[in-house]
Coordinates of C-alpha atoms in Angstrom, one line a residue:
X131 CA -24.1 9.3 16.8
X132 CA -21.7 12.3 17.0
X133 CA -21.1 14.5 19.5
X134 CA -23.2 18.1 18.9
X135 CA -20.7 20.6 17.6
X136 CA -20.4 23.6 20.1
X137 CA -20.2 26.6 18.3
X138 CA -18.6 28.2 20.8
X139 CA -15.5 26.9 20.9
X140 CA -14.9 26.7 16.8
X141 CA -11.7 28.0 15.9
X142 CA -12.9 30.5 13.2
X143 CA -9.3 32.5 13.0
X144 CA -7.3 29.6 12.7
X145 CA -6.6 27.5 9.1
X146 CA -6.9 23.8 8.8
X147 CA -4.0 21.8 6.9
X148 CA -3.7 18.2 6.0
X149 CA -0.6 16.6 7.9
X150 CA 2.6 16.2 5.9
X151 CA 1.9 12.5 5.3
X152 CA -1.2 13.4 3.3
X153 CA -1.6 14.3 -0.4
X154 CA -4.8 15.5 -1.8
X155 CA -4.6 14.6 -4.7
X156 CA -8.0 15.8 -7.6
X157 CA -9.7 14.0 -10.2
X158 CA -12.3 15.4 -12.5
X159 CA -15.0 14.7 -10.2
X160 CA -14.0 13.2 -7.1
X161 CA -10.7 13.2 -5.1
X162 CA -8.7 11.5 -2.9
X163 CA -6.9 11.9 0.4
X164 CA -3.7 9.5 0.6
X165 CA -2.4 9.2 4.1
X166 CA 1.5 7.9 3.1
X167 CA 2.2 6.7 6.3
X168 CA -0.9 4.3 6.9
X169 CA -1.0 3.8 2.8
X170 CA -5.0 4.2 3.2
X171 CA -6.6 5.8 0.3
X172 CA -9.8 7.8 1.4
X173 CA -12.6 9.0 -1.6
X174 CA -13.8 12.5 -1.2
X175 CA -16.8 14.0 -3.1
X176 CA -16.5 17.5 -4.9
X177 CA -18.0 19.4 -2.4
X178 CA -14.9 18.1 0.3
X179 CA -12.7 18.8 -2.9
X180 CA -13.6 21.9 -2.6
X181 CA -13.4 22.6 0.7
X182 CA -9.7 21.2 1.0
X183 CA -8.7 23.1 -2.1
X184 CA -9.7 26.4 -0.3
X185 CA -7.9 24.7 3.6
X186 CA -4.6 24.1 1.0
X187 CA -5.0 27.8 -0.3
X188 CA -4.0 28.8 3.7
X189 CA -7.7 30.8 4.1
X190 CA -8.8 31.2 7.9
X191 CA -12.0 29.5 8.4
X192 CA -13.7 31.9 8.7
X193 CA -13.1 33.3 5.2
X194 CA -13.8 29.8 3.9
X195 CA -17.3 29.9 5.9
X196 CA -17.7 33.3 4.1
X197 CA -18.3 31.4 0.7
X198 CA -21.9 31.4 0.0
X199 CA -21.5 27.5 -0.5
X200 CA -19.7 26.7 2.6
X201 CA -21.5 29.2 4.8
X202 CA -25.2 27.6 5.0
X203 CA -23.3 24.2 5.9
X204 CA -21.2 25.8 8.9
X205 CA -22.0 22.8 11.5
X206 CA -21.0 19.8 8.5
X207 CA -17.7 21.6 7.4
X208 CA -16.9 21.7 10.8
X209 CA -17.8 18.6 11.5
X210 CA -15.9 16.9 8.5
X211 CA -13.0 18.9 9.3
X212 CA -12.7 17.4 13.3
X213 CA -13.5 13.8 11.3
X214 CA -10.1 14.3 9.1
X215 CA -8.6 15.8 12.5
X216 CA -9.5 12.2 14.7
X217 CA -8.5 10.2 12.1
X218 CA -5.2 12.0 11.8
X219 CA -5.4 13.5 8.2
X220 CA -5.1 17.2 9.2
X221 CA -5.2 19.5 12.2
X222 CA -6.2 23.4 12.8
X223 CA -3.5 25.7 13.0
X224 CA -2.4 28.7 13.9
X225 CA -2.7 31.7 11.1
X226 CA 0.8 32.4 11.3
X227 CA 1.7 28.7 11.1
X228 CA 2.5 26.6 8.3
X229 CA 2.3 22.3 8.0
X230 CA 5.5 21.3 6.2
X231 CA 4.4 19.3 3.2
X232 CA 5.1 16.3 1.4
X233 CA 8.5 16.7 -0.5
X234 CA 8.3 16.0 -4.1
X235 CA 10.8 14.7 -5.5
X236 CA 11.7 12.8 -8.3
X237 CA 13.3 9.9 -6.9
X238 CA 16.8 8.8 -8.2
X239 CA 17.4 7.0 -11.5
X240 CA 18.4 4.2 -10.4
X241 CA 17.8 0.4 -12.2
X242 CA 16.6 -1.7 -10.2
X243 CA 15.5 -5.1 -12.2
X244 CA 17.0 -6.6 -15.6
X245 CA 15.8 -9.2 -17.8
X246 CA 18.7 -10.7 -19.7
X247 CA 17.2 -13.0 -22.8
X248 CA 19.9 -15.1 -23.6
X249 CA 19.0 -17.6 -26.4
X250 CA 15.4 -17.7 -28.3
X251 CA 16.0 -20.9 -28.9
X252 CA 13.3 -23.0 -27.2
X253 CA 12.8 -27.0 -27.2
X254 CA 8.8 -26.0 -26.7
X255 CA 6.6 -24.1 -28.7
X256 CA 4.0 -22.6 -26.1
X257 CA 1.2 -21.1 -27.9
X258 CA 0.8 -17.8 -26.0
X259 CA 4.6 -16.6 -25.8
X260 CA 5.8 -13.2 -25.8
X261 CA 8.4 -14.7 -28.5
X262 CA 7.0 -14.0 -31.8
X263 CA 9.5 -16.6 -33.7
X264 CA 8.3 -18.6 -35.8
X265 CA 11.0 -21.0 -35.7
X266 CA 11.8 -22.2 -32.1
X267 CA 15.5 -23.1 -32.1
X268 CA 18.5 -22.0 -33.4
X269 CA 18.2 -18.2 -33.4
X270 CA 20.3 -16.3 -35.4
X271 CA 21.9 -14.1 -33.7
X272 CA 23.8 -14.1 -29.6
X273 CA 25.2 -11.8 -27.8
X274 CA 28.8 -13.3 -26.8
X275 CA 28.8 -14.4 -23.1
X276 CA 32.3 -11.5 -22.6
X277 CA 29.4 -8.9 -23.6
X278 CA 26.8 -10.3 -21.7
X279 CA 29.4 -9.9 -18.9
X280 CA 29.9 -6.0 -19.7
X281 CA 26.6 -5.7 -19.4
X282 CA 25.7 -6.9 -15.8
X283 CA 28.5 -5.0 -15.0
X284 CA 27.2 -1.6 -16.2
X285 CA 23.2 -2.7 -14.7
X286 CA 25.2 -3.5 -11.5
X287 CA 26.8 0.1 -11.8
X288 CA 23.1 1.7 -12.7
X289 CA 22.2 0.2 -9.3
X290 CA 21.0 -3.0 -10.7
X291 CA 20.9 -6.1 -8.1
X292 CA 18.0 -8.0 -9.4
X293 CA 18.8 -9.8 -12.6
X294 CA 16.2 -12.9 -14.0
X295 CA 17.8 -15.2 -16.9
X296 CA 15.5 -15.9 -19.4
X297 CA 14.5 -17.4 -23.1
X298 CA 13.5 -18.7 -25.1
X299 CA 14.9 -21.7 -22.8
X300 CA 17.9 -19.8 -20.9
X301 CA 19.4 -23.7 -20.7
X302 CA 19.9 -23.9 -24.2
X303 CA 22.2 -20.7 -24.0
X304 CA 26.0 -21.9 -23.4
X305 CA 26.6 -18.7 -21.5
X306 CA 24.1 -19.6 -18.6
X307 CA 25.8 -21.6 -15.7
X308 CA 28.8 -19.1 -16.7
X309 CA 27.1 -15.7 -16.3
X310 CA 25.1 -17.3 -13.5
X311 CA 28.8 -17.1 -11.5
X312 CA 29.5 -13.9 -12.7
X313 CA 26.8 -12.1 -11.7
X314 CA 26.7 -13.7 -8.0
X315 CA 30.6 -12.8 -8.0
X316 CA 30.0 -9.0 -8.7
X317 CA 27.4 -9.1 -6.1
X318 CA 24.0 -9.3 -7.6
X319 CA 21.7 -10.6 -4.3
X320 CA 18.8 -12.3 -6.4
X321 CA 19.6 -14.0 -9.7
X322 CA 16.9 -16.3 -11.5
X323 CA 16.4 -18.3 -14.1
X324 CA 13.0 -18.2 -15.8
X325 CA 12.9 -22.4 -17.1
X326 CA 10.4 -24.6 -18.3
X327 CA 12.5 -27.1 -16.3
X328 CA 12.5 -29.9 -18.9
X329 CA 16.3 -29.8 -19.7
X330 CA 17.7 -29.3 -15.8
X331 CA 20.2 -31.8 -14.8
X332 CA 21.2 -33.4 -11.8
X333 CA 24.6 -31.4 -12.3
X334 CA 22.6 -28.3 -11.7
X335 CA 22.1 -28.3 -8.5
X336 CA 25.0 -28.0 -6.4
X337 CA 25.2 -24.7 -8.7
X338 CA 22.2 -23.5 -7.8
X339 CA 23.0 -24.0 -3.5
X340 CA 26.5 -22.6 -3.4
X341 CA 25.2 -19.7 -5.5
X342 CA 21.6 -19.0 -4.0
X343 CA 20.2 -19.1 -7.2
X344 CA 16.4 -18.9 -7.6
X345 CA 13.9 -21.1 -10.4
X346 CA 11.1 -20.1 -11.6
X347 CA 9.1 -22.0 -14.1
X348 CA 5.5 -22.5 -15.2
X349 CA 2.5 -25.0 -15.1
X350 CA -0.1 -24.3 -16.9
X351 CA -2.3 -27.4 -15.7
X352 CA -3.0 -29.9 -13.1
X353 CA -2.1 -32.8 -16.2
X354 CA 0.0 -33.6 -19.3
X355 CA -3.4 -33.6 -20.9
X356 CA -3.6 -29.9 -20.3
X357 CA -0.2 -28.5 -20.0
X358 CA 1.1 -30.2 -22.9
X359 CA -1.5 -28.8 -25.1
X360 CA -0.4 -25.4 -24.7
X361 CA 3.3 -26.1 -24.7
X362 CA 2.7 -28.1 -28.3
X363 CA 5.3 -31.2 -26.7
X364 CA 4.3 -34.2 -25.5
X365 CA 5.8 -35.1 -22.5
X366 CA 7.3 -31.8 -21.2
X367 CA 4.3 -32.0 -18.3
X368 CA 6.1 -35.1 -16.7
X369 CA 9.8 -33.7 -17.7
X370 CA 8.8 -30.6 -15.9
X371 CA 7.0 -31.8 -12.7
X372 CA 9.9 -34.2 -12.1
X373 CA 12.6 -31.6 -12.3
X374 CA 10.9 -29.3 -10.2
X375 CA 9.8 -32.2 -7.5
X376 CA 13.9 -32.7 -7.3
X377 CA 14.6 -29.1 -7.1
X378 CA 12.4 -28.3 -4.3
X379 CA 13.6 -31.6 -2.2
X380 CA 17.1 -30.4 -2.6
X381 CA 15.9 -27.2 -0.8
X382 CA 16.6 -24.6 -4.3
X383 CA 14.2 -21.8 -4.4
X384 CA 10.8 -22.4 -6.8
X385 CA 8.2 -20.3 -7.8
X386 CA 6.1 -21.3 -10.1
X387 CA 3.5 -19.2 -12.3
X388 CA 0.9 -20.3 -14.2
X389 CA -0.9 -18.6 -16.8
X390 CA -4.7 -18.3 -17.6
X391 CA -5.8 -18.4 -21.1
X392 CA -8.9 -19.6 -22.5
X393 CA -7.6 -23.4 -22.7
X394 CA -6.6 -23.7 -19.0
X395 CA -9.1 -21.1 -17.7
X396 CA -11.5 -23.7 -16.0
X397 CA -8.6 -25.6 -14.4
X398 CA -7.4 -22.7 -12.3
X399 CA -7.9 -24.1 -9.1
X400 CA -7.0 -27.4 -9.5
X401 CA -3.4 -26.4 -11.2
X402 CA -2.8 -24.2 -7.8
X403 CA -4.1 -27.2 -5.5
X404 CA -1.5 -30.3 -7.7
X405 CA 1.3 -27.2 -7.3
X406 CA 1.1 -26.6 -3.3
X407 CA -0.5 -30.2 -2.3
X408 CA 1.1 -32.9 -5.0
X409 CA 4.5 -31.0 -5.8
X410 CA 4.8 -29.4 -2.4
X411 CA 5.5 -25.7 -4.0
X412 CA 4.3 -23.1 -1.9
X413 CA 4.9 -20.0 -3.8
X414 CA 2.0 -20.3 -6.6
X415 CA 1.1 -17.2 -8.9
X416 CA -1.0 -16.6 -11.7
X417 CA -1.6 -13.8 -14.3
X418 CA -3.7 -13.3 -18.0
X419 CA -2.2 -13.8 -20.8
X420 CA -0.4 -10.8 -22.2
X421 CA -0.9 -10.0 -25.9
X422 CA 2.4 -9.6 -26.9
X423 CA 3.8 -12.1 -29.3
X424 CA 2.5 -15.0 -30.1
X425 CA 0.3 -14.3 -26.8
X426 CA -0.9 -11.5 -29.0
X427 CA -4.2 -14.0 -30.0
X428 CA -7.9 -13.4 -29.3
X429 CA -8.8 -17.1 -29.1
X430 CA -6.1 -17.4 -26.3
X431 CA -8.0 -14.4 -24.3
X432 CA -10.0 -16.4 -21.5
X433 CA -13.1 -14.0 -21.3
X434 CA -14.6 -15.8 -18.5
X435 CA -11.8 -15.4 -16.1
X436 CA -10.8 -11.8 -17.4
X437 CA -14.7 -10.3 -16.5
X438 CA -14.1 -11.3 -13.2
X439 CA -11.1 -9.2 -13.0
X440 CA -12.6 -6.0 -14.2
X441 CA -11.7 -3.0 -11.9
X442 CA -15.0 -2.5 -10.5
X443 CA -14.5 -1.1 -7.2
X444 CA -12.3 0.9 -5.6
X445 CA -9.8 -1.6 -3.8
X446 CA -6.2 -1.0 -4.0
X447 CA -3.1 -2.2 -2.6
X448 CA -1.7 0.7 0.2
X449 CA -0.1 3.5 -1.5
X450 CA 3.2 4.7 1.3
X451 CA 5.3 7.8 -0.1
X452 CA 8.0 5.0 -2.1
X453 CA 5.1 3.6 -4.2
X454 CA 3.4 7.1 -4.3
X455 CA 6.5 9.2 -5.8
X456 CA 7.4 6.5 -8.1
X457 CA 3.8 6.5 -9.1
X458 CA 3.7 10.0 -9.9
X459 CA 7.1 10.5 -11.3
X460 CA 7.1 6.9 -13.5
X461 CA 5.4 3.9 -14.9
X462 CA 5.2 0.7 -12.2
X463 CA 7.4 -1.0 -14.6
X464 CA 9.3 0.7 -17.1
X465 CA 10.7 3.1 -14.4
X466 CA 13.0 1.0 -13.1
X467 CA 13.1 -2.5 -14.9
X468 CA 14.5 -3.1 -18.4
X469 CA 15.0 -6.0 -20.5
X470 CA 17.5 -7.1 -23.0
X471 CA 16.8 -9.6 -25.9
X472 CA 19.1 -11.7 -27.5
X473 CA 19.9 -9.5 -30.2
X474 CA 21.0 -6.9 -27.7
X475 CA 18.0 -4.7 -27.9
X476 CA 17.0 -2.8 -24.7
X477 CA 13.0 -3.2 -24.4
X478 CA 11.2 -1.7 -21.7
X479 CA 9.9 -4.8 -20.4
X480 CA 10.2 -7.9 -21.8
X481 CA 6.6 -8.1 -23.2
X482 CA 7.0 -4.8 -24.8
X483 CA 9.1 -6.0 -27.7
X484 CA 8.5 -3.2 -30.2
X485 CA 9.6 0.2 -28.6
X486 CA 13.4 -0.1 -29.0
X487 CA 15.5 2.2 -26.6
X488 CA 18.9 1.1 -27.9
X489 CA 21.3 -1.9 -29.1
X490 CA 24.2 -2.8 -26.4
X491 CA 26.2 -4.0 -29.7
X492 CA 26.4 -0.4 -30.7
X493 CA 26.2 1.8 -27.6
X494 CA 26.3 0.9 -23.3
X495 CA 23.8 0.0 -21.1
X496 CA 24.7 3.2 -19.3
X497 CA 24.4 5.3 -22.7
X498 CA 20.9 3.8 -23.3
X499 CA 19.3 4.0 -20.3
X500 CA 20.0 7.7 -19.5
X501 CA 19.0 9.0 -23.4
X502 CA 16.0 11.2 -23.7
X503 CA 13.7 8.3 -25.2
X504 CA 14.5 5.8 -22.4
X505 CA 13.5 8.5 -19.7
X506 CA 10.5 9.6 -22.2
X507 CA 9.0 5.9 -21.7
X508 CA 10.0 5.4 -17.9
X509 CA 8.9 9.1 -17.2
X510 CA 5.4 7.6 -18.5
X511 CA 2.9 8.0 -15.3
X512 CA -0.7 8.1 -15.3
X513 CA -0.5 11.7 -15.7
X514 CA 0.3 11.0 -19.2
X515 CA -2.4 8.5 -20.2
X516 CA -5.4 9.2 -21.5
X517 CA -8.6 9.7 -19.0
X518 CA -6.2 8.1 -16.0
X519 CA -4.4 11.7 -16.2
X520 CA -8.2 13.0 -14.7
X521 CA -8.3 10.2 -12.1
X522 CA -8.0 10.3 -8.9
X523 CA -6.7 6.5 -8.5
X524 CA -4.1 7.2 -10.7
X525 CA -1.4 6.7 -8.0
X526 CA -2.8 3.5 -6.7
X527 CA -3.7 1.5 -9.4
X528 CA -1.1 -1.2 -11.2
X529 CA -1.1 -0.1 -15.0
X530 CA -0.2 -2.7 -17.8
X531 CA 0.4 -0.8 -21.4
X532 CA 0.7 -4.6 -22.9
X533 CA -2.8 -5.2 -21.5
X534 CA -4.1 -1.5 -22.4
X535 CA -2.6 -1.4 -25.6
X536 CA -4.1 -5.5 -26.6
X537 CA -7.5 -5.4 -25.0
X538 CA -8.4 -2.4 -26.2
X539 CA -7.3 -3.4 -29.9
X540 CA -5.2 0.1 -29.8
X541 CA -2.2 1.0 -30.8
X542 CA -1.8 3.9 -28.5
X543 CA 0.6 3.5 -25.9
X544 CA -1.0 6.5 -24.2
X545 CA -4.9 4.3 -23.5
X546 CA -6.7 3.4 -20.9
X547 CA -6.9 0.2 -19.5
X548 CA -10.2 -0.8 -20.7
X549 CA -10.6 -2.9 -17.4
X550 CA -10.7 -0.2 -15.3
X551 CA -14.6 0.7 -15.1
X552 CA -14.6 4.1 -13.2
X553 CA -15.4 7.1 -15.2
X554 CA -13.4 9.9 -13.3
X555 CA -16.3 12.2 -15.2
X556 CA -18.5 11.1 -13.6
X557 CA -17.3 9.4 -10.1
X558 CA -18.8 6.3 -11.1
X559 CA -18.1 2.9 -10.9
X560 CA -19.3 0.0 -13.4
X561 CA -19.4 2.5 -16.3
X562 CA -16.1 2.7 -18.3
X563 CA -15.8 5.3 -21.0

């Protein structure tokens, strides 16, 4: 029970301010308080909205307890006030004093991930790709490896250290093992190859040690039976297990993903228990399958698995001032990722195939990324999509436009994510709109 309030000793001339590591931020109904040093998001109903609104305006309380709202709940405003004071979200202040708030800032452009898609040519045909070729080898057109070249070097000079090699099946590209030098020479820190590990050789690997280079690959069941029915190729369930068995003995970096879709859906668990128990691979993720490509398939969409993951509730990962200023100025991944295909269009991520930003044959890396319609589409926060704009999540909460854009059946690059089931008209959860 708490303490009785002593009237006596409320401070009625002073104000009440949230700390600078706090940003209230309003939704339609509700709002939130997010404490940037902690990362702890805190749900406030619209009466505390507007209490704080009237704290941020820099009244005295005792102007605020003048409103006729406010003034027949003295002892509870108080009392919620000395709550958001213990628990280090605000203090009572001096008239003449100010908190310093949170500086907001757009942070620096700066790149900090690249895809690099050097071939589509592919020796599988996996039925949910983001590739959207119908042909799976023998592409027509490359990017020469001198120009793949020019181009880490202007990423690394936009800030770039994170680079991923992918396909199609980046082995098939004849630029791979010699970009792969490149980059580590120029001083990229993680470089990775994105394989379905059916065509690594035993020459490979000494590569891979003297250069730090990191695998990752995918399973998408515990058996052939399984995996080899999405990747349409016999065999490339045993090809792939036994490279990876070699590469993790020889001590190379593996991750491995797999990816649920309605053919592997109910196999889950035991794909994640052959990966860390028979294999010996420790670092085991999973994800939906996007609808881009030839992913782009409602018979691949595994409903099961995907009602389980509707946004329900209000758990999010913690929210610190990085994630929170890039969340407000930017989208969680075009801001500061990029990728670019084999036919040296820059895409905003590599499942996001059909907003072109650029060709690298015609202009720079440096000349794309910095044009007006690049920064439109990394510029592209919740603030700007529709219904998030009036949520007060909308700086926690991971967005997917591939996702938003395919489940919905929309077009719109500006939907919501029709997983999300709050209704920031209403405040609740459950009820999407």
């Amino acid at each position: 029970m708490k303490a009785k309030i002593d009237l006596n000793t409320i401070p009625y001339h002073k104000k009440f301010a949230l700390k600078e590591h706090c940003s209230f931020v309003k939704g339609a109904k509700r709002g939130c308080i997010y404490n940037l040093n902690s990362g702890d998001i805190y749900s406030i109903d619209s009466e505390a909205c507007a209490l704080l609104e009237l704290c941020e305006s820099e009244l005295v309380l005792d102007d605020i307890l003048e409103n006729a709202f406010f003034k027949e709940k003295t002892n509870e405003v108080i009392q919620y006030l000395i709550d958001l004071e213990t628990n280090n979200l605000g203090c009572f202040i001096e008239n003449n004093q100010r908190i310093r708030k949170l500086k907001i800032d757009e942070p620096p452009e700066k790149l900090d991930f690249l895809w690099l898609e050097l071939t589509q040519d592919c020796n599988l045909r996996c039925i949910h790709c983001y590739n959207p070729m119908s042909t799976h080898l023998h592409s027509k057109r490359k990017i020469s490896t001198i120009k793949w070249k020019r181009i880490l070097l202007d990423a690394f000079e936009l800030g770039c250290r994170k680079i991923q090699f992918i396909g199609g099946e980046p082995f098939l590209s004849g630029s791979l093992m010699n970009l792969l030098k490149y980059a580590k020479s120029i001083g990229y820190n993680f470089v990775e190859i994105f394989t379905n590990s059916t065509l690594i050789k035993h020459e490979h690997y000494k590569l891979f040690l003297d250069l730090d280079i990191n695998i990752a690959t995918s399973l998408y069941g515990p058996s052939g039976k399984v995996h080899d029915q999405i990747t349409l190729k016999s065999g490339s369930f045993e090809k792939a297990i036994t490279n990876i068995r070699r590469l993790h003995e020889k001590g190379i970096k593996v991750r491995i993903g797999t990816i649920i879709m309605r053919g592997n859906e109910a196999f889950l668990k035991d794909t994640v228990d052959f990966i860390k128990n028979v294999i010996g691979v420790k670092d085991v993720r999973y994800d939906f399958v996007r609808p881009s490509g030839r992913g782009n398939n409602e018979a691949l969409i595994p409903e099961q698995s995907i009602s389980k993951s509707r946004i329900d509730k209000p758990l999010f990962n913690k929210v610190h001032k990085h994630k929170y200023l890039l969340a407000k100025f930017g989208h969680n991944c075009f801001y500061r990722m990029a990728c670019i295909t084999s036919e040296g269009d820059v895409v905003p991520c590599v499942m996001v195939r059909n907003i072109k930003l650029g060709n690298v044959e015609k202009r720079s890396l440096k000349e794309i990324y910095f044009d007006k319609t690049s920064r439109e589409i990394r510029c592209l926060s919740k603030e700007k999509i529709d219904t998030c704009k009036d949520c007060e999540y909308r700086y926690a909460c991971f967005d997917c436009r591939v996702i938003a854009k395919g489940w919905s059946n929309c077009s719109d690059l500006h939907v919501k994510n029709s997983s999300c089931l709050y209704n920031p008209y209403s405040g609740e959860w459950g009820k999407n709109i």
